[in-house]
Amino acid sequence: MEMTFRWYGSAYDTVPLWKIRQIPGVKGVITTLYNKQAGELWTQEEIHALKEEVEAAGLHIAGIESVNIHDAIKIGTPDRNIYIDNYINTLENLGKEDIHLVCYNFMPVFDWTRTELARKREDGSTVLAYSQKAIDALTPESMFDSINGDANGAMLPGWEPERMARIKELFESYKDVTDEVLFENLKYFLEKIMPVCDEYNINMAIHPDNPAWSVFGLPRIIINKSNIHRMMKMVDNPHNGVTFCSGSYGTNLENDLPDMIRSLKGRIHFAHVRNLKFNSQDDFEESAHLSADGSFDLYEIMKALYDIGFEGPIRPDHGRMIWDEVAMPGYGLYDRALGATYLNGLWEAIVKSNK
């Protein structure tokens, strides 16, 4: 297991690399070219410059999150092969720069959905939260406006203003895309990119849908154990794997997280570990990583990863806003650093107790 930290780049992230370097046990970052639009080619020169910047700070790039998938690929429009070719060339350029992990998602329209970006908790911290009741009172067009005021001036990944300005057009373009169509389009995409993944040993790690159910009637397929196994079987290649995100799969309380992890031995290429606190089955808020602060047993999640021999990158994922920090919601320094230290402590205890 390698503890890492997500970093959006010096032009966008409030957390500089030198601060990440001081988090005990963190040697790698999960990063991206945040200015790139879905479907654009990433040149080797751009990737190399990013890599040099990270390495100059005493860190390394442990993986990319994300090389975003163009809507034409998800919808299956006639021009999708143009964007798939760009994706293949981007993967080739990543491989040439010795980067071998890509986290991506296949979610229509919204990369993630929350109804609050700054719900205040009893201890005074603020967190991202979701309420189905709030969703039911909104329209897709009003969704972005309802949360943008709490973004602290950050450009939210998957919620870029240019994209939100096309929300009606996007919903119209997905009107005939069912779960089955989305599965077929994912299969088509994966079959096209696996040869370059084989050539450069690039692990594709699909991120689960967040939350793990349909929102505004949109299809959602990466939501549970049976669907993720279907995805791996339909393109049965070891490079076709998953990002195991406890905070996304865990939105559905029917998902047994440790059991899911143990069923995915050899196919979990990346892990996001965090906690949620449920107020009801469809009202939850993100909590501190500490098991006692939320609804998940983080020890059992980390133990399951240890039991399957997980050796890939892991990151503490989202954190609370604490100590008056102002940052992109979920992506401040302080609480994520606490989370990384907590997860490292759990891992050390598990390793030593199994010797």
Coordinates of C-alpha atoms in Angstrom, one line a residue:
M1 CA 0.0 0.0 0.0
E2 CA 1.2 3.5 -0.9
M3 CA -0.3 6.5 0.9
T4 CA -0.9 9.4 -1.5
F5 CA -2.6 12.7 -1.7
R6 CA -4.8 14.3 -4.4
W7 CA -3.3 17.4 -5.9
Y8 CA -5.0 19.5 -8.6
G9 CA -2.0 21.4 -9.8
S10 CA -0.3 24.7 -8.7
A11 CA -2.7 26.8 -10.7
Y12 CA -5.8 25.4 -9.0
D13 CA -5.0 23.8 -5.7
T14 CA -4.8 25.7 -2.4
V15 CA -2.4 23.1 -1.0
P16 CA 1.1 23.4 -2.3
L17 CA 3.3 20.4 -2.9
W18 CA 5.8 21.3 -0.2
K19 CA 3.0 21.0 2.4
I20 CA 2.0 17.6 1.0
R21 CA 5.6 16.5 1.3
Q22 CA 5.5 17.1 5.1
I23 CA 2.5 14.7 5.7
P24 CA 4.1 11.6 7.3
G25 CA 4.2 8.7 5.0
V26 CA 3.1 10.5 1.9
K27 CA 5.5 10.3 -1.0
G28 CA 3.2 10.3 -4.0
V29 CA 0.4 12.5 -5.4
I30 CA -2.6 11.6 -7.5
T31 CA -2.9 14.5 -10.0
T32 CA -4.3 15.6 -13.3
L33 CA -4.0 18.3 -16.0
Y34 CA -7.0 20.1 -14.6
N35 CA -7.2 22.6 -17.4
K36 CA -7.9 19.8 -20.0
Q37 CA -11.4 19.3 -21.2
A38 CA -12.9 15.8 -21.7
G39 CA -11.8 14.4 -25.1
E40 CA -8.7 16.6 -25.4
L41 CA -5.3 15.0 -26.1
W42 CA -2.7 15.2 -23.4
T43 CA 0.7 15.8 -25.0
Q44 CA 3.8 14.1 -23.7
E45 CA 5.4 17.6 -23.2
E46 CA 2.5 18.6 -20.9
I47 CA 2.7 15.4 -18.9
H48 CA 6.5 15.7 -18.6
A49 CA 6.2 19.2 -17.3
L50 CA 3.7 18.2 -14.6
K51 CA 5.9 15.2 -13.6
E52 CA 9.0 17.5 -13.3
E53 CA 7.1 19.9 -11.1
V54 CA 6.0 17.1 -8.7
E55 CA 9.4 15.5 -8.6
A56 CA 11.1 18.8 -7.9
A57 CA 9.1 18.9 -4.6
G58 CA 10.4 15.5 -3.6
L59 CA 7.3 13.6 -4.6
H60 CA 6.2 11.4 -7.5
I61 CA 3.1 10.9 -9.6
A62 CA 1.5 7.7 -8.3
G63 CA -1.5 8.0 -10.7
I64 CA -3.8 10.3 -12.7
E65 CA -7.3 11.2 -11.6
S66 CA -8.8 11.8 -14.0
V67 CA -8.5 11.6 -17.8
N68 CA -12.1 12.4 -18.3
I69 CA -14.3 10.5 -20.8
H70 CA -16.0 12.6 -23.4
D71 CA -19.8 12.4 -23.5
A72 CA -19.8 11.1 -27.1
I73 CA -18.1 7.9 -25.7
K74 CA -20.7 7.5 -23.0
I75 CA -23.6 8.2 -25.3
G76 CA -22.2 6.2 -28.2
T77 CA -22.5 8.9 -30.9
P78 CA -20.9 8.4 -34.4
D79 CA -18.0 10.6 -33.6
R80 CA -16.9 8.7 -30.4
N81 CA -13.9 7.1 -32.1
I82 CA -12.3 10.6 -32.5
Y83 CA -12.3 11.0 -28.7
I84 CA -11.3 7.4 -28.1
D85 CA -8.3 7.9 -30.4
N86 CA -7.3 11.0 -28.3
Y87 CA -7.7 8.9 -25.2
I88 CA -5.5 6.1 -26.6
N89 CA -2.8 8.7 -27.5
T90 CA -3.0 10.2 -24.1
L91 CA -2.5 6.8 -22.4
E92 CA 0.4 6.2 -24.7
N93 CA 2.0 9.5 -23.6
L94 CA 1.4 8.7 -20.0
G95 CA 3.0 5.4 -20.4
K96 CA 6.0 7.0 -22.1
E97 CA 6.4 9.1 -18.9
D98 CA 6.3 6.0 -16.7
I99 CA 2.8 6.7 -15.3
H100 CA 0.8 3.5 -15.0
L101 CA -2.5 4.3 -13.2
V102 CA -5.6 6.2 -14.5
C103 CA -8.7 6.6 -12.4
Y104 CA -11.7 7.6 -14.4
N105 CA -15.5 7.4 -14.2
F106 CA -18.4 6.7 -16.6
M107 CA -21.1 8.8 -15.0
P108 CA -23.5 10.7 -17.2
V109 CA -23.7 14.5 -16.8
F110 CA -22.7 14.8 -13.1
D111 CA -19.4 13.3 -11.9
W112 CA -20.7 13.4 -8.3
T113 CA -23.8 14.8 -6.6
R114 CA -24.1 16.5 -3.3
T115 CA -26.8 18.9 -2.1
E116 CA -24.6 20.8 0.4
L117 CA -20.9 21.7 0.2
A118 CA -20.7 23.1 3.7
R119 CA -23.1 21.4 6.1
K120 CA -22.1 22.5 9.6
R121 CA -21.5 19.7 12.0
E122 CA -21.8 19.7 15.8
D123 CA -18.0 20.3 16.2
G124 CA -18.2 23.4 14.0
S125 CA -16.5 21.7 11.0
T126 CA -18.2 21.8 7.6
V127 CA -18.7 18.9 5.2
L128 CA -20.2 17.8 1.9
A129 CA -23.6 16.3 2.4
Y130 CA -26.5 14.7 0.4
S131 CA -30.2 14.7 1.1
Q132 CA -32.6 13.0 -1.3
K133 CA -35.4 15.3 0.0
A134 CA -33.3 18.2 -1.2
I135 CA -32.7 16.6 -4.6
D136 CA -36.4 16.0 -5.0
A137 CA -37.1 19.7 -4.6
L138 CA -34.5 20.7 -7.3
T139 CA -34.3 20.5 -11.1
P140 CA -31.1 19.6 -12.9
E141 CA -30.9 23.2 -14.1
S142 CA -31.0 24.6 -10.5
M143 CA -28.6 22.0 -9.0
F144 CA -25.4 23.9 -9.7
D145 CA -26.7 27.2 -8.5
S146 CA -27.8 25.6 -5.2
I147 CA -24.3 24.6 -4.3
N148 CA -22.0 27.0 -6.1
G149 CA -22.1 29.6 -3.4
D150 CA -20.4 27.2 -1.0
A151 CA -17.5 26.4 -3.4
N152 CA -15.1 28.9 -1.9
G153 CA -14.3 30.2 -5.3
A154 CA -13.0 26.9 -6.5
M155 CA -13.9 25.3 -9.9
L156 CA -15.5 22.1 -8.9
P157 CA -14.4 18.9 -10.8
G158 CA -17.3 17.7 -13.0
W159 CA -19.2 20.9 -12.3
E160 CA -17.4 23.4 -14.5
P161 CA -19.5 26.5 -15.4
E162 CA -19.2 25.8 -19.1
R163 CA -20.5 22.3 -18.7
M164 CA -23.4 23.4 -16.4
A165 CA -24.4 26.0 -19.0
R166 CA -25.2 23.1 -21.3
I167 CA -27.2 21.1 -18.7
K168 CA -30.4 21.0 -20.7
E169 CA -28.6 19.9 -23.8
L170 CA -26.7 17.2 -21.9
F171 CA -29.8 15.8 -20.4
E172 CA -31.5 15.7 -23.8
S173 CA -28.4 13.9 -25.3
Y174 CA -28.7 11.2 -22.7
K175 CA -32.4 10.6 -22.9
D176 CA -32.1 7.3 -24.7
V177 CA -29.1 6.0 -22.7
T178 CA -30.3 3.3 -20.4
D179 CA -28.1 1.2 -18.0
E180 CA -27.7 -1.4 -20.7
V181 CA -26.7 1.1 -23.4
L182 CA -24.2 2.6 -20.9
F183 CA -22.7 -0.9 -20.2
E184 CA -22.4 -1.5 -24.0
N185 CA -20.7 1.8 -24.5
L186 CA -18.3 1.2 -21.6
K187 CA -17.5 -2.2 -23.1
Y188 CA -16.8 -0.6 -26.5
F189 CA -14.5 2.0 -24.9
L190 CA -12.5 -0.6 -22.8
E191 CA -12.0 -3.0 -25.7
K192 CA -10.6 -0.1 -27.8
I193 CA -8.1 1.0 -25.1
M194 CA -6.9 -2.3 -23.7
P195 CA -4.2 -2.9 -26.3
V196 CA -2.4 0.4 -25.3
C197 CA -2.9 -0.5 -21.6
D198 CA -1.3 -3.9 -22.2
E199 CA 1.6 -2.3 -24.1
Y200 CA 2.4 0.3 -21.4
N201 CA 1.1 -1.6 -18.4
I202 CA -1.5 1.0 -17.5
N203 CA -4.1 0.1 -15.0
M204 CA -7.5 1.6 -15.7
A205 CA -9.4 2.0 -12.4
I206 CA -13.0 2.9 -12.8
H207 CA -14.5 5.0 -10.0
P208 CA -18.0 4.1 -8.7
D209 CA -21.0 6.3 -9.3
N210 CA -21.6 8.8 -6.5
P211 CA -24.1 8.3 -5.0
A212 CA -24.7 4.7 -5.9
W213 CA -28.2 5.2 -7.4
S214 CA -29.9 7.1 -10.2
V215 CA -30.2 10.9 -9.7
F216 CA -32.6 12.9 -11.9
G217 CA -33.3 9.6 -13.8
L218 CA -29.8 9.3 -15.2
P219 CA -28.4 5.8 -15.6
R220 CA -25.9 4.6 -13.0
I221 CA -24.1 1.3 -13.5
I222 CA -20.9 1.2 -11.3
I223 CA -22.9 0.9 -8.0
N224 CA -22.6 -2.5 -6.5
K225 CA -20.8 -5.9 -6.4
S226 CA -22.7 -7.6 -9.2
N227 CA -22.3 -4.7 -11.6
I228 CA -18.6 -4.2 -11.0
H229 CA -18.0 -7.9 -11.6
R230 CA -20.1 -7.7 -14.8
M231 CA -17.9 -4.9 -16.0
M232 CA -14.7 -6.8 -15.3
K233 CA -16.0 -10.0 -17.0
M234 CA -17.2 -8.3 -20.1
V235 CA -13.6 -7.1 -20.8
D236 CA -11.6 -9.7 -18.9
N237 CA -8.2 -8.0 -18.8
P238 CA -6.2 -7.5 -15.6
H239 CA -5.7 -3.8 -16.6
N240 CA -9.5 -3.4 -16.5
G241 CA -9.9 -2.8 -12.8
V242 CA -11.5 -0.5 -10.2
T243 CA -10.9 2.4 -7.8
F244 CA -12.5 1.1 -4.6
C245 CA -14.0 4.2 -3.1
S246 CA -15.6 3.4 0.3
G247 CA -17.4 6.8 0.3
S248 CA -19.1 6.1 -3.0
Y249 CA -20.0 2.4 -2.8
G250 CA -20.9 3.1 0.9
T251 CA -23.6 5.6 0.0
N252 CA -25.8 2.5 -0.5
L253 CA -26.0 0.8 2.9
E254 CA -26.7 -2.5 1.2
N255 CA -23.2 -2.7 -0.1
D256 CA -20.9 -4.8 2.2
L257 CA -17.7 -2.9 1.7
P258 CA -15.2 -5.5 3.2
D259 CA -16.9 -8.3 1.3
M260 CA -16.8 -6.3 -2.0
I261 CA -13.0 -5.7 -1.5
R262 CA -12.3 -9.4 -0.8
S263 CA -14.3 -10.3 -4.0
L264 CA -12.1 -8.0 -6.1
K265 CA -8.6 -9.5 -5.3
G266 CA -6.2 -8.5 -8.1
R267 CA -8.5 -6.0 -9.7
I268 CA -8.4 -3.1 -7.2
H269 CA -5.8 -0.8 -8.6
F270 CA -6.5 2.3 -6.5
A271 CA -8.4 3.0 -3.3
H272 CA -10.2 6.0 -1.8
V273 CA -10.9 5.4 1.9
R274 CA -13.2 7.7 3.8
N275 CA -16.1 7.7 6.2
L276 CA -19.8 8.8 6.0
K277 CA -22.3 9.5 8.7
F278 CA -25.8 8.5 7.9
N279 CA -28.7 10.4 9.4
S280 CA -31.1 8.3 7.4
Q281 CA -30.8 5.9 4.5
D282 CA -30.8 8.7 2.0
D283 CA -29.4 11.6 4.1
F284 CA -25.7 11.4 4.8
E285 CA -22.7 13.7 5.4
E286 CA -19.0 13.1 5.1
S287 CA -17.3 12.7 8.4
A288 CA -13.8 12.5 9.8
H289 CA -12.0 9.3 8.8
L290 CA -12.1 7.9 12.4
S291 CA -14.4 5.0 12.5
A292 CA -16.2 6.3 15.6
D293 CA -17.0 9.6 13.8
G294 CA -19.1 7.9 11.0
S295 CA -21.0 4.8 10.0
F296 CA -18.1 2.7 8.6
D297 CA -15.6 0.5 10.3
L298 CA -12.4 1.8 8.7
Y299 CA -10.3 -0.9 10.4
E300 CA -12.3 -3.6 8.6
I301 CA -12.0 -1.8 5.3
M302 CA -8.2 -1.5 5.6
K303 CA -8.0 -5.1 6.9
A304 CA -9.8 -6.3 3.8
L305 CA -7.4 -4.4 1.6
Y306 CA -4.5 -6.0 3.5
D307 CA -6.0 -9.5 3.2
I308 CA -6.2 -9.4 -0.6
G309 CA -2.6 -8.2 -0.8
F310 CA -3.4 -4.7 -2.0
E311 CA -0.2 -2.9 -3.0
G312 CA -1.5 0.1 -5.0
P313 CA -1.9 3.7 -4.2
I314 CA -4.5 4.8 -1.6
R315 CA -5.6 8.3 -0.6
P316 CA -7.7 9.7 2.2
D317 CA -10.1 11.2 -0.3
H318 CA -12.4 13.9 1.1
G319 CA -11.9 15.8 4.4
R320 CA -13.9 18.2 6.5
M321 CA -13.1 21.9 6.5
I322 CA -11.5 22.5 9.9
W323 CA -9.4 25.2 11.7
D324 CA -10.8 28.0 9.5
E325 CA -9.2 26.6 6.3
V326 CA -10.6 27.9 3.1
A327 CA -10.3 25.5 0.2
M328 CA -12.1 23.5 -2.5
P329 CA -14.9 21.7 -0.5
G330 CA -13.6 18.3 0.6
Y331 CA -10.0 19.1 -0.5
G332 CA -8.4 21.1 2.2
L333 CA -5.1 20.1 3.8
Y334 CA -5.7 19.6 7.5
D335 CA -8.4 17.0 7.7
R336 CA -7.1 15.0 4.8
A337 CA -3.6 15.0 6.4
L338 CA -5.2 13.7 9.6
G339 CA -7.0 11.0 7.5
A340 CA -3.7 9.9 5.8
T341 CA -2.1 9.6 9.2
Y342 CA -5.0 7.7 10.7
L343 CA -5.1 5.2 7.7
N344 CA -1.3 4.8 7.9
G345 CA -1.7 4.0 11.6
L346 CA -4.4 1.4 10.9
W347 CA -2.2 -0.2 8.2
E348 CA 0.8 -0.4 10.5
A349 CA -1.2 -2.1 13.2
I350 CA -2.7 -4.6 10.8
V351 CA 0.7 -5.4 9.3
K352 CA 2.3 -5.9 12.7
S353 CA -0.6 -7.9 14.1
N354 CA -0.3 -10.3 11.1
K355 CA 3.4 -11.0 11.4

